[in-house]
Short mmCIF file of N, CA and C in Angstrom, two decimals:
data_model
loop_
_atom_site.label_atom_id
_atom_site.label_comp_id
_atom_site.label_asym_id
_atom_site.label_seq_id
_atom_site.Cartn_x
_atom_site.Cartn_y
_atom_site.Cartn_z
N UNK A 1 80.09 100.14 108.44
CA UNK A 1 79.91 100.27 107.02
C UNK A 1 79.33 98.97 106.48
N UNK A 2 78.53 99.11 105.44
CA UNK A 2 77.92 97.95 104.81
C UNK A 2 78.61 97.66 103.48
N UNK A 3 78.70 96.37 103.13
CA UNK A 3 79.25 95.96 101.84
C UNK A 3 78.11 95.40 101.00
N UNK A 4 77.97 95.96 99.79
CA UNK A 4 76.93 95.53 98.86
C UNK A 4 77.57 94.94 97.61
N UNK A 5 76.86 94.01 96.98
CA UNK A 5 77.31 93.38 95.74
C UNK A 5 76.27 93.60 94.66
N UNK A 6 76.73 94.04 93.49
CA UNK A 6 75.89 94.09 92.30
C UNK A 6 76.56 93.24 91.23
N UNK A 7 75.97 93.16 90.07
CA UNK A 7 76.55 92.35 88.99
C UNK A 7 77.90 92.88 88.54
N UNK A 8 78.12 94.20 88.65
CA UNK A 8 79.36 94.77 88.11
C UNK A 8 80.26 95.44 89.15
N UNK A 9 79.83 95.55 90.41
CA UNK A 9 80.70 96.20 91.40
C UNK A 9 80.37 95.78 92.82
N UNK A 10 81.34 96.04 93.71
CA UNK A 10 81.12 95.96 95.15
C UNK A 10 81.06 97.40 95.63
N UNK A 11 80.22 97.67 96.61
CA UNK A 11 80.09 99.01 97.16
C UNK A 11 80.22 98.94 98.67
N UNK A 12 81.16 99.71 99.21
CA UNK A 12 81.31 99.84 100.66
C UNK A 12 80.66 101.17 101.02
N UNK A 13 79.55 101.10 101.76
CA UNK A 13 78.74 102.29 102.04
C UNK A 13 78.95 102.77 103.46
N UNK A 14 79.40 104.03 103.58
CA UNK A 14 79.50 104.69 104.86
C UNK A 14 78.30 105.59 105.06
N UNK A 15 78.39 106.50 106.01
CA UNK A 15 77.26 107.40 106.30
C UNK A 15 77.03 108.37 105.15
N UNK A 16 78.09 109.04 104.70
CA UNK A 16 77.93 110.08 103.68
C UNK A 16 78.51 109.72 102.32
N UNK A 17 79.34 108.67 102.26
CA UNK A 17 79.98 108.35 100.98
C UNK A 17 80.06 106.84 100.78
N UNK A 18 80.36 106.47 99.54
CA UNK A 18 80.49 105.07 99.15
C UNK A 18 81.78 104.88 98.36
N UNK A 19 82.40 103.72 98.54
CA UNK A 19 83.54 103.33 97.73
C UNK A 19 83.05 102.25 96.78
N UNK A 20 83.08 102.54 95.48
CA UNK A 20 82.66 101.59 94.46
C UNK A 20 83.89 100.90 93.90
N UNK A 21 83.84 99.58 93.79
CA UNK A 21 84.96 98.79 93.29
C UNK A 21 84.48 97.95 92.12
N UNK A 22 84.98 98.24 90.93
CA UNK A 22 84.58 97.50 89.74
C UNK A 22 85.02 96.05 89.84
N UNK A 23 84.11 95.13 89.56
CA UNK A 23 84.44 93.71 89.60
C UNK A 23 85.23 93.27 88.38
N UNK A 24 85.19 94.03 87.30
CA UNK A 24 85.91 93.63 86.09
C UNK A 24 87.29 94.27 85.98
N UNK A 25 87.41 95.55 86.33
CA UNK A 25 88.70 96.24 86.17
C UNK A 25 89.43 96.51 87.48
N UNK A 26 88.71 96.44 88.61
CA UNK A 26 89.32 96.76 89.89
C UNK A 26 89.38 98.25 90.18
N UNK A 27 88.82 99.07 89.28
CA UNK A 27 88.84 100.53 89.45
C UNK A 27 88.06 100.92 90.70
N UNK A 28 88.63 101.82 91.51
CA UNK A 28 87.99 102.31 92.72
C UNK A 28 87.52 103.74 92.51
N UNK A 29 86.34 104.06 93.05
CA UNK A 29 85.79 105.41 92.91
C UNK A 29 84.99 105.75 94.16
N UNK A 30 85.22 106.95 94.69
CA UNK A 30 84.45 107.43 95.84
C UNK A 30 83.33 108.32 95.32
N UNK A 31 82.12 108.06 95.81
CA UNK A 31 80.95 108.85 95.41
C UNK A 31 80.13 109.17 96.65
N UNK A 32 79.33 110.23 96.54
CA UNK A 32 78.40 110.57 97.62
C UNK A 32 77.38 109.44 97.75
N UNK A 33 77.00 109.11 98.97
CA UNK A 33 76.04 108.03 99.19
C UNK A 33 74.73 108.29 98.47
N UNK A 34 74.37 109.54 98.33
CA UNK A 34 73.11 109.89 97.65
C UNK A 34 73.16 109.63 96.14
N UNK A 35 74.36 109.45 95.58
CA UNK A 35 74.52 109.21 94.14
C UNK A 35 74.56 107.74 93.77
N UNK A 36 74.50 106.86 94.76
CA UNK A 36 74.64 105.42 94.51
C UNK A 36 73.29 104.73 94.66
N UNK A 37 72.88 104.01 93.61
CA UNK A 37 71.62 103.27 93.62
C UNK A 37 71.89 101.83 94.06
N UNK A 38 71.45 101.50 95.24
CA UNK A 38 71.66 100.15 95.78
C UNK A 38 70.37 99.34 95.83
N UNK A 39 69.36 99.77 95.07
CA UNK A 39 68.06 99.10 95.11
C UNK A 39 68.11 97.65 94.63
N UNK A 40 69.02 97.34 93.71
CA UNK A 40 69.13 95.97 93.22
C UNK A 40 70.35 95.24 93.79
N UNK A 41 71.03 95.87 94.74
CA UNK A 41 72.24 95.28 95.32
C UNK A 41 71.89 94.33 96.46
N UNK A 42 72.80 93.40 96.72
CA UNK A 42 72.66 92.45 97.82
C UNK A 42 73.64 92.86 98.91
N UNK A 43 73.15 93.01 100.14
CA UNK A 43 74.03 93.36 101.25
C UNK A 43 74.76 92.10 101.71
N UNK A 44 76.10 92.15 101.70
CA UNK A 44 76.91 91.01 102.11
C UNK A 44 77.21 91.02 103.60
N UNK A 45 77.11 92.20 104.23
CA UNK A 45 77.38 92.29 105.66
C UNK A 45 78.03 93.60 106.04
N UNK A 46 78.53 93.64 107.26
CA UNK A 46 79.15 94.84 107.81
C UNK A 46 80.66 94.69 107.92
N UNK A 47 81.38 95.79 107.72
CA UNK A 47 82.83 95.82 107.89
C UNK A 47 83.19 97.06 108.71
N UNK A 48 84.39 97.05 109.27
CA UNK A 48 84.89 98.17 110.06
C UNK A 48 85.63 99.19 109.20
N UNK A 49 86.13 98.76 108.04
CA UNK A 49 86.88 99.67 107.18
C UNK A 49 87.47 98.93 106.00
N UNK A 50 88.22 99.67 105.19
CA UNK A 50 88.86 99.13 103.99
C UNK A 50 90.36 99.31 104.14
N UNK A 51 91.11 98.21 103.94
CA UNK A 51 92.57 98.28 103.95
C UNK A 51 93.07 98.76 102.60
N UNK A 52 92.55 98.17 101.53
CA UNK A 52 92.97 98.57 100.19
C UNK A 52 92.74 97.48 99.18
N UNK A 53 93.41 97.63 98.07
CA UNK A 53 93.28 96.71 96.93
C UNK A 53 94.66 96.12 96.69
N UNK A 54 94.75 94.79 96.53
CA UNK A 54 96.04 94.13 96.31
C UNK A 54 95.95 93.18 95.13
N UNK A 55 97.13 92.94 94.56
CA UNK A 55 97.25 91.95 93.49
C UNK A 55 98.46 91.10 93.82
N UNK A 56 98.28 89.79 93.89
CA UNK A 56 99.38 88.89 94.19
C UNK A 56 100.28 88.76 92.97
N UNK A 57 101.60 88.59 93.17
CA UNK A 57 102.52 88.51 92.03
C UNK A 57 102.20 87.40 91.05
N UNK A 58 101.67 86.28 91.54
CA UNK A 58 101.39 85.15 90.65
C UNK A 58 99.97 85.16 90.10
N UNK A 59 99.25 86.26 90.29
CA UNK A 59 97.84 86.31 89.91
C UNK A 59 97.56 87.60 89.14
N UNK A 60 96.66 87.53 88.18
CA UNK A 60 96.27 88.74 87.44
C UNK A 60 95.06 89.40 88.08
N UNK A 61 94.43 88.71 89.01
CA UNK A 61 93.21 89.20 89.64
C UNK A 61 93.53 90.15 90.80
N UNK A 62 92.68 91.17 90.97
CA UNK A 62 92.79 92.09 92.09
C UNK A 62 91.86 91.63 93.21
N UNK A 63 92.19 92.01 94.44
CA UNK A 63 91.39 91.68 95.61
C UNK A 63 91.17 92.93 96.45
N UNK A 64 89.98 93.06 97.01
CA UNK A 64 89.67 94.15 97.94
C UNK A 64 89.80 93.58 99.35
N UNK A 65 90.61 94.23 100.19
CA UNK A 65 90.82 93.77 101.57
C UNK A 65 90.04 94.69 102.50
N UNK A 66 89.11 94.11 103.26
CA UNK A 66 88.28 94.88 104.18
C UNK A 66 88.50 94.38 105.61
N UNK A 67 88.26 95.26 106.57
CA UNK A 67 88.44 94.94 107.98
C UNK A 67 87.14 94.36 108.52
N UNK A 68 87.18 93.11 108.95
CA UNK A 68 86.00 92.44 109.51
C UNK A 68 85.85 92.71 110.99
N UNK A 69 86.98 92.81 111.69
CA UNK A 69 86.92 92.98 113.14
C UNK A 69 88.11 93.79 113.61
N UNK A 70 87.88 94.64 114.63
CA UNK A 70 88.94 95.45 115.21
C UNK A 70 88.88 95.31 116.72
N UNK A 71 90.00 95.65 117.40
CA UNK A 71 90.05 95.60 118.86
C UNK A 71 90.72 96.87 119.36
N UNK A 72 90.15 97.46 120.39
CA UNK A 72 90.71 98.67 120.98
C UNK A 72 91.99 98.33 121.73
N UNK A 73 93.07 99.07 121.45
CA UNK A 73 94.34 98.84 122.15
C UNK A 73 94.70 100.00 123.07
N UNK A 74 94.07 101.13 122.92
CA UNK A 74 94.36 102.26 123.80
C UNK A 74 93.86 103.57 123.23
N UNK A 75 94.26 104.63 123.89
CA UNK A 75 93.91 105.97 123.43
C UNK A 75 95.16 106.83 123.41
N UNK A 76 95.14 107.85 122.58
CA UNK A 76 96.25 108.80 122.51
C UNK A 76 95.73 110.15 123.00
N UNK A 77 96.65 111.08 123.30
CA UNK A 77 96.21 112.39 123.79
C UNK A 77 95.12 112.99 122.91
N UNK A 78 94.15 113.58 123.55
CA UNK A 78 93.00 114.12 122.84
C UNK A 78 91.82 113.16 122.86
N UNK A 79 92.02 111.99 123.49
CA UNK A 79 90.94 111.03 123.60
C UNK A 79 90.69 110.21 122.35
N UNK A 80 91.63 110.21 121.41
CA UNK A 80 91.47 109.46 120.16
C UNK A 80 91.78 107.98 120.40
N UNK A 81 90.89 107.12 119.95
CA UNK A 81 91.05 105.68 120.15
C UNK A 81 91.98 105.08 119.09
N UNK A 82 92.76 104.09 119.52
CA UNK A 82 93.67 103.37 118.62
C UNK A 82 93.22 101.90 118.60
N UNK A 83 93.07 101.38 117.39
CA UNK A 83 92.60 100.01 117.22
C UNK A 83 93.65 99.17 116.50
N UNK A 84 93.57 97.87 116.69
CA UNK A 84 94.35 96.94 115.87
C UNK A 84 93.36 96.13 115.05
N UNK A 85 93.80 95.69 113.91
CA UNK A 85 92.95 94.88 113.04
C UNK A 85 93.02 93.44 113.53
N UNK A 86 91.86 92.85 113.83
CA UNK A 86 91.80 91.48 114.32
C UNK A 86 91.52 90.48 113.20
N UNK A 87 90.64 90.87 112.26
CA UNK A 87 90.27 89.99 111.16
C UNK A 87 90.04 90.79 109.90
N UNK A 88 90.42 90.21 108.78
CA UNK A 88 90.15 90.83 107.49
C UNK A 88 89.40 89.83 106.61
N UNK A 89 88.80 90.34 105.56
CA UNK A 89 88.19 89.51 104.52
C UNK A 89 88.79 89.95 103.19
N UNK A 90 89.02 89.01 102.32
CA UNK A 90 89.59 89.30 101.00
C UNK A 90 88.53 88.98 99.96
N UNK A 91 88.11 90.03 99.24
CA UNK A 91 87.04 89.89 98.25
C UNK A 91 87.65 89.91 96.86
N UNK A 92 87.52 88.84 96.07
CA UNK A 92 88.06 88.85 94.71
C UNK A 92 87.29 89.83 93.83
N UNK A 93 88.02 90.71 93.16
CA UNK A 93 87.38 91.67 92.25
C UNK A 93 87.25 91.02 90.88
N UNK A 94 86.26 90.15 90.78
CA UNK A 94 85.98 89.46 89.52
C UNK A 94 84.47 89.30 89.42
N UNK A 95 84.01 88.88 88.27
CA UNK A 95 82.58 88.71 88.06
C UNK A 95 82.09 87.35 88.54
N UNK A 96 83.01 86.52 89.05
CA UNK A 96 82.66 85.22 89.60
C UNK A 96 82.03 85.44 90.97
N UNK A 97 80.99 84.68 91.28
CA UNK A 97 80.31 84.79 92.57
C UNK A 97 81.28 84.38 93.69
N UNK A 98 81.50 85.24 94.70
CA UNK A 98 82.43 84.90 95.77
C UNK A 98 81.85 83.85 96.72
N UNK A 99 82.74 83.15 97.42
CA UNK A 99 82.29 82.23 98.46
C UNK A 99 81.81 83.05 99.65
N UNK A 100 81.23 82.43 100.64
CA UNK A 100 80.74 83.14 101.82
C UNK A 100 81.89 83.89 102.49
N UNK A 101 81.74 85.20 102.61
CA UNK A 101 82.80 86.05 103.15
C UNK A 101 82.71 86.21 104.66
N UNK A 102 81.66 85.71 105.27
CA UNK A 102 81.44 85.78 106.71
C UNK A 102 81.52 87.21 107.24
N UNK A 103 80.89 88.14 106.53
CA UNK A 103 80.89 89.54 106.96
C UNK A 103 79.77 89.78 107.95
#
């Protein structure tokens, strides 16, 4: 999945859908990839998935937690792979320009 940044939102783009995250309110919305205009967006990099949105008790700001790296730990019956999260990135949901996220 790719992570894009615009002036008002972050967008995590999968094959068929996108997760839009408002930089001002933290509101999350899933939309079809065909409905999202990323022509003026900046690609920040690739991620393996999204953990969720968190807010620390001492902070009013929300953060989007994304999976930067995963490692295969095994398979379960049916051939389904099981992964562990190796690295995450924490993206502040604010209008301030983030530091390098190393995505």
